[in-house]
């Protein structure tokens, strides 16, 4: 197994987990009274909050709605496609045996 395949597997898992966590954070924005520091919510809060804190400084809530999880879901989807999609950089490198 070469490094390209290993990188593809690891990045695929990472992008999948972050996508699920950001979808969960989007759903949690519908419930503003939920304490994100309690157990089940903390699993999504800890890995995603550093991304969201940075983005909230650039994009304020629109009409009281925090759209930053949607922004990061789009960013991670775009990165997954650029790197691992059918014409992704890592996918093409594996096909041409350059990694």
PDB file of C-alpha atoms in Angstrom:
ATOM      1  CA  UNK A   1       0.000   0.000   0.000  1.00  0.00           C
ATOM      2  CA  UNK A   2       1.532   3.300  -1.018  1.00  0.00           C
ATOM      3  CA  UNK A   3       1.376   6.649   0.743  1.00  0.00           C
ATOM      4  CA  UNK A   4      -1.311   8.025  -1.583  1.00  0.00           C
ATOM      5  CA  UNK A   5      -3.776   5.291  -0.682  1.00  0.00           C
ATOM      6  CA  UNK A   6      -3.037   5.698   3.029  1.00  0.00           C
ATOM      7  CA  UNK A   7      -3.483   9.479   2.778  1.00  0.00           C
ATOM      8  CA  UNK A   8      -6.711   8.983   0.853  1.00  0.00           C
ATOM      9  CA  UNK A   9      -8.128   6.659   3.519  1.00  0.00           C
ATOM     10  CA  UNK A  10      -7.108   8.886   6.432  1.00  0.00           C
ATOM     11  CA  UNK A  11      -8.389  12.071   4.788  1.00  0.00           C
ATOM     12  CA  UNK A  12     -11.608  10.339   3.759  1.00  0.00           C
ATOM     13  CA  UNK A  13     -12.286   9.305   7.350  1.00  0.00           C
ATOM     14  CA  UNK A  14     -11.351  12.760   8.660  1.00  0.00           C
ATOM     15  CA  UNK A  15     -13.592  14.563   6.164  1.00  0.00           C
ATOM     16  CA  UNK A  16     -16.466  12.163   6.913  1.00  0.00           C
ATOM     17  CA  UNK A  17     -16.202  12.697  10.683  1.00  0.00           C
ATOM     18  CA  UNK A  18     -15.967  16.484  10.370  1.00  0.00           C
ATOM     19  CA  UNK A  19     -18.931  16.542   7.965  1.00  0.00           C
ATOM     20  CA  UNK A  20     -21.069  14.591  10.443  1.00  0.00           C
ATOM     21  CA  UNK A  21     -19.961  16.841  13.319  1.00  0.00           C
ATOM     22  CA  UNK A  22     -20.793  20.026  11.410  1.00  0.00           C
ATOM     23  CA  UNK A  23     -24.200  18.634  10.404  1.00  0.00           C
ATOM     24  CA  UNK A  24     -24.774  17.909  14.089  1.00  0.00           C
ATOM     25  CA  UNK A  25     -23.720  21.489  14.951  1.00  0.00           C
ATOM     26  CA  UNK A  26     -26.155  22.827  12.329  1.00  0.00           C
ATOM     27  CA  UNK A  27     -28.958  20.868  13.975  1.00  0.00           C
ATOM     28  CA  UNK A  28     -27.880  22.130  17.394  1.00  0.00           C
ATOM     29  CA  UNK A  29     -28.242  25.739  16.219  1.00  0.00           C
ATOM     30  CA  UNK A  30     -31.990  25.068  16.095  1.00  0.00           C
ATOM     31  CA  UNK A  31     -31.913  24.498  19.865  1.00  0.00           C
ATOM     32  CA  UNK A  32     -30.219  27.542  21.420  1.00  0.00           C
ATOM     33  CA  UNK A  33     -30.938  26.435  25.011  1.00  0.00           C
ATOM     34  CA  UNK A  34     -28.849  23.246  24.728  1.00  0.00           C
ATOM     35  CA  UNK A  35     -25.742  23.296  26.916  1.00  0.00           C
ATOM     36  CA  UNK A  36     -22.979  22.334  24.485  1.00  0.00           C
ATOM     37  CA  UNK A  37     -20.548  21.548  27.291  1.00  0.00           C
ATOM     38  CA  UNK A  38     -22.615  18.571  28.504  1.00  0.00           C
ATOM     39  CA  UNK A  39     -21.803  15.039  27.448  1.00  0.00           C
ATOM     40  CA  UNK A  40     -23.346  14.079  24.147  1.00  0.00           C
ATOM     41  CA  UNK A  41     -23.108  17.594  22.733  1.00  0.00           C
ATOM     42  CA  UNK A  42     -19.529  18.040  23.893  1.00  0.00           C
ATOM     43  CA  UNK A  43     -18.456  15.380  21.356  1.00  0.00           C
ATOM     44  CA  UNK A  44     -19.414  17.750  18.542  1.00  0.00           C
ATOM     45  CA  UNK A  45     -18.548  20.957  20.397  1.00  0.00           C
ATOM     46  CA  UNK A  46     -14.860  20.319  21.152  1.00  0.00           C
ATOM     47  CA  UNK A  47     -13.583  19.479  17.624  1.00  0.00           C
ATOM     48  CA  UNK A  48     -15.718  22.046  15.781  1.00  0.00           C
ATOM     49  CA  UNK A  49     -15.651  25.087  18.050  1.00  0.00           C
ATOM     50  CA  UNK A  50     -12.111  26.266  17.102  1.00  0.00           C
ATOM     51  CA  UNK A  51     -13.192  26.472  13.458  1.00  0.00           C
ATOM     52  CA  UNK A  52     -16.435  28.224  14.352  1.00  0.00           C
ATOM     53  CA  UNK A  53     -14.834  30.753  16.725  1.00  0.00           C
ATOM     54  CA  UNK A  54     -12.509  31.956  13.992  1.00  0.00           C
ATOM     55  CA  UNK A  55     -15.291  32.170  11.434  1.00  0.00           C
ATOM     56  CA  UNK A  56     -17.720  33.966  13.774  1.00  0.00           C
ATOM     57  CA  UNK A  57     -15.239  36.847  13.926  1.00  0.00           C
ATOM     58  CA  UNK A  58     -15.508  37.191  10.134  1.00  0.00           C
ATOM     59  CA  UNK A  59     -19.189  36.320   9.638  1.00  0.00           C
ATOM     60  CA  UNK A  60     -21.585  37.641  12.285  1.00  0.00           C
ATOM     61  CA  UNK A  61     -24.924  35.886  12.835  1.00  0.00           C
ATOM     62  CA  UNK A  62     -27.478  36.789  10.180  1.00  0.00           C
ATOM     63  CA  UNK A  63     -30.809  37.660  11.774  1.00  0.00           C
ATOM     64  CA  UNK A  64     -29.705  35.938  14.962  1.00  0.00           C
ATOM     65  CA  UNK A  65     -28.838  32.724  13.111  1.00  0.00           C
ATOM     66  CA  UNK A  66     -25.295  31.395  13.242  1.00  0.00           C
ATOM     67  CA  UNK A  67     -24.407  30.266   9.712  1.00  0.00           C
ATOM     68  CA  UNK A  68     -20.773  29.417  10.422  1.00  0.00           C
ATOM     69  CA  UNK A  69     -21.385  25.630  10.678  1.00  0.00           C
ATOM     70  CA  UNK A  70     -22.892  25.778   7.177  1.00  0.00           C
ATOM     71  CA  UNK A  71     -19.834  27.647   5.916  1.00  0.00           C
ATOM     72  CA  UNK A  72     -17.478  25.010   7.340  1.00  0.00           C
ATOM     73  CA  UNK A  73     -19.607  22.160   6.020  1.00  0.00           C
ATOM     74  CA  UNK A  74     -19.197  23.711   2.576  1.00  0.00           C
ATOM     75  CA  UNK A  75     -15.445  24.168   3.052  1.00  0.00           C
ATOM     76  CA  UNK A  76     -14.925  20.549   4.112  1.00  0.00           C
ATOM     77  CA  UNK A  77     -17.109  19.290   1.237  1.00  0.00           C
ATOM     78  CA  UNK A  78     -15.097  21.368  -1.233  1.00  0.00           C
ATOM     79  CA  UNK A  79     -11.774  20.145   0.179  1.00  0.00           C
ATOM     80  CA  UNK A  80     -12.968  16.529   0.047  1.00  0.00           C
ATOM     81  CA  UNK A  81     -13.927  16.939  -3.597  1.00  0.00           C
ATOM     82  CA  UNK A  82     -10.688  18.719  -4.548  1.00  0.00           C
ATOM     83  CA  UNK A  83      -8.515  16.090  -2.876  1.00  0.00           C
ATOM     84  CA  UNK A  84     -10.505  12.845  -3.004  1.00  0.00           C
ATOM     85  CA  UNK A  85     -13.161  13.275  -5.697  1.00  0.00           C
ATOM     86  CA  UNK A  86     -13.070  11.495  -9.064  1.00  0.00           C
ATOM     87  CA  UNK A  87     -10.807  14.212 -10.427  1.00  0.00           C
ATOM     88  CA  UNK A  88      -9.232  14.994  -7.054  1.00  0.00           C
ATOM     89  CA  UNK A  89      -5.533  15.627  -6.677  1.00  0.00           C
ATOM     90  CA  UNK A  90      -4.804  12.583  -4.516  1.00  0.00           C
ATOM     91  CA  UNK A  91      -7.068  10.351  -6.612  1.00  0.00           C
ATOM     92  CA  UNK A  92      -5.293  11.345  -9.824  1.00  0.00           C
ATOM     93  CA  UNK A  93      -1.879  10.928  -8.192  1.00  0.00           C
ATOM     94  CA  UNK A  94      -2.802   7.382  -7.104  1.00  0.00           C
ATOM     95  CA  UNK A  95      -4.013   6.531 -10.621  1.00  0.00           C
ATOM     96  CA  UNK A  96      -0.762   7.765 -12.131  1.00  0.00           C
ATOM     97  CA  UNK A  97       1.361   6.217  -9.383  1.00  0.00           C
ATOM     98  CA  UNK A  98       3.082   9.475  -8.465  1.00  0.00           C
ATOM     99  CA  UNK A  99       2.512   9.122  -4.713  1.00  0.00           C
TER     100      UNK A  99
END
